[in-house]
Phi, psi and omega in degrees: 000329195277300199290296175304022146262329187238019160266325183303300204296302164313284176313318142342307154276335161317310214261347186250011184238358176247330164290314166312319158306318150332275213297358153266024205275073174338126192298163191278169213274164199261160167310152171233130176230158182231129218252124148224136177320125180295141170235147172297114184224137171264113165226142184276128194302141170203160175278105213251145184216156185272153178225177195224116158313102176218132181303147171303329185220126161225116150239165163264120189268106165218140162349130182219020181192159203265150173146152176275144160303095171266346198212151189220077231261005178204152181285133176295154165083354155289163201262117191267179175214149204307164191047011141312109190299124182263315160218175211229129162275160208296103170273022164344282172297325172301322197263338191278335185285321179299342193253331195266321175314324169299319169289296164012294193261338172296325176246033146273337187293301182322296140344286156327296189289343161290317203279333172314307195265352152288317176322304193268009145293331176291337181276303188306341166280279176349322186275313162271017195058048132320291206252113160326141180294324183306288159297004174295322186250003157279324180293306158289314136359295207266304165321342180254355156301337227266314183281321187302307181292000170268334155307341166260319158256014134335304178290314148348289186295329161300289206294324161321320180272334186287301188339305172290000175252346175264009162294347180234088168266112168292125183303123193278340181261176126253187183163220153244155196228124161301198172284163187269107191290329165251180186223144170299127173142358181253165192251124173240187178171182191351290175308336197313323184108172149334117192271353185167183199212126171270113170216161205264140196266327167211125026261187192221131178272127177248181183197141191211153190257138196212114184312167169308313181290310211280357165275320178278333176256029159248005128298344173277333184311284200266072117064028158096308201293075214297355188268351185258000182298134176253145188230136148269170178243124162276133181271193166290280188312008189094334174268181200234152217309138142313308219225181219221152199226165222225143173267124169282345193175121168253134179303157188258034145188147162295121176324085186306327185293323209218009183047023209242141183252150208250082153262161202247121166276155140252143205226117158330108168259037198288351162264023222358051188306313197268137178244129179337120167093016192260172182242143164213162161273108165267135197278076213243091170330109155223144190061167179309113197278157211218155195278136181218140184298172176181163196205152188308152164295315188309325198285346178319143144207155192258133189227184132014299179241059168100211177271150163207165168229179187246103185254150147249138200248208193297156188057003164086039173259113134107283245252133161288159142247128174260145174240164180261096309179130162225231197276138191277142190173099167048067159076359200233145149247135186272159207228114175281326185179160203122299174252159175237155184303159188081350169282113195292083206275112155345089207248318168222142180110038199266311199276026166238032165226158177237181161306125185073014135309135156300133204212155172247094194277109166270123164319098197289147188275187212239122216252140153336169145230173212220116191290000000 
């Protein structure tokens, strides 16, 4: 009994020296997620289209005389300036044609200056009845043959010389030049096709197809005015062009199949992001911008019934919001319904939390958006 009294007494005090010891135990650490506010932002209603990249100036290099490629005078994908010789054709043949069109017109001039000086010897016998009229008028005849052949080859020597000047084909633009389709030692002329391709890099046009509405009310936008429309570029990659471009020139008729009118903006390439012939998405601003809730796009996320975000609410817990979702614009969604400003929408940490979890909320710092 004495013993079974003093084993009772020991778990006893064990038990009353081990719950104090519990109950100092620091609770395990709260989760940490980082939070940005829904916000009031002016954003302009806008319209999106596939667009088409075209160089402002595009030429094609080709021959225009016969002759071997001896010389290739630039790195494909470089940038040239307008009168760079680019390639050089054998001007051999071209400089001999050129020397004989010249003995050419020296002895026709020579011809000419005799028949000048039989005219006028032949009138003045004539004038004193020497000369039959008949031969007066072979003198002239042969002084006005004489002069026609220096006129001729005067034209002869010219076309010699241009002929020798397309022995250099020269860049008409400036701009950047593609690959080279021949290389020196092959023989080209008229027929060959392109020898290469020129097209010009800043500024740059882009073209997009834009309905009958959404054109009258972004001319209502700019004060009637299509030149005053501004467009921006979304790229392949999603993001979206620095710098934003003006509509230069609306098509004189409409697409009947699609009610759509074919306009061209032009847009600053000074870096040559944008390349000929590539697709971007265009952005083309309609009505007035009106304050809209909005939230990073990254905090979105999709289940079954639709978009939600992960807020934390009172006591820093927790809570889904299901939303109504509207236009996308540089990273931020506009929010139709769901959130009201100021509700701290989850941005990272999301998949370490559940709903009515305690959470330790950082204020994410607050980044440009991007129209």
């Amino acid at each position: 009994m004495v013993l079974s009294g003093l084993r009772n007494a020991a778990l006893a005090a064990c038990l009353v020296l081990t719950v104090p010891a519990l109950a100092q135990t620091p609770p395990a650490g709260l989760p940490a997620v980082v939070v940005a506010p829904a916000a009031l932002q002016a954003i302009s209603d806008s319209a999106d289209f596939l667009g088409r990249i075209q160089a402002a100036e595009k030429v094609e290099l080709r021959a225009r005389v016969e002759g071997f490629i001896t010389e290739q005078r630039f790195k494909e994908g470089q940038m040239v300036k307008k009168g760079d010789v680019l390639f050089v054709i054998d001007k051999a043949p071209y400089e001999a044609t050129l020397d004989q069109r010249k003995a050419d017109l020296a002895a026709a001039q020579a011809i000419e200056a005799n028949a000048v000086v039989q005219l006028q010897r032949t009138r003045e016998l004539a004038e004193r009845g020497n000369a039959p009229q008949a031969t007066l008028d072979q003198r002239i005849a042969e002084d006005a043959k004489a002069k026609a052949d220096i006129a001729k080859a005067q034209a002869a020597l010219r076309t010699a010389e241009i002929n020798l000047s397309y022995t250099e084909i020269v860049a008409p633009i400036a701009g950047r030049i593609g690959t080279a389709s021949v290389t020196p030692g092959n023989l080209v002329n008229p027929a060959t096709g392109p020898l290469a391709t020129i097209v010009s890099i800043d500024p740059i046009n882009v073209t997009f197809p834009v309905t009958q509405r959404e054109l009258l009310q972004a001319r209502q936008r700019a004060g009637g005015e299509p030149q005053r429309i501004v467009v921006g570029l979304r790229l392949a990659d999603g993001s979206t062009y620095e710098q934003t471009g003006r509509v230069e020139l609306l098509d004189v008729a409409a697409n009947q199949g699609t009610d759509s009118v074919t306009v061209r903006a032009t847009i600053p390439n000074p870096k040559g992001t944008l390349i000929d012939g590539s697709s971007v998405r265009v952005l083309l601003a309609i009505g007035e911008p009106e304050k809209r809730l909005v939230i990073p796009t990254a905090s979105i996320a999709i289940d079954q019934q639709g978009p939600f975000v992960l807020v934390v609410g009172e006591g820093d817990k927790v809570q889904v919001k299901r939303l109504q979702l509207g236009a996308q614009r540089g990273g931020l969604t506009v929010v139709e319904k769901g959130l009201t400003e100021g509700e701290r929408v989850i941005v990272e940490g999301m998949v370490r939390v559940r709903p009515g979890m305690q959470v330790a909320p950082t204020v994410a710092r607050p980044s440009p958006a991007r129209s």
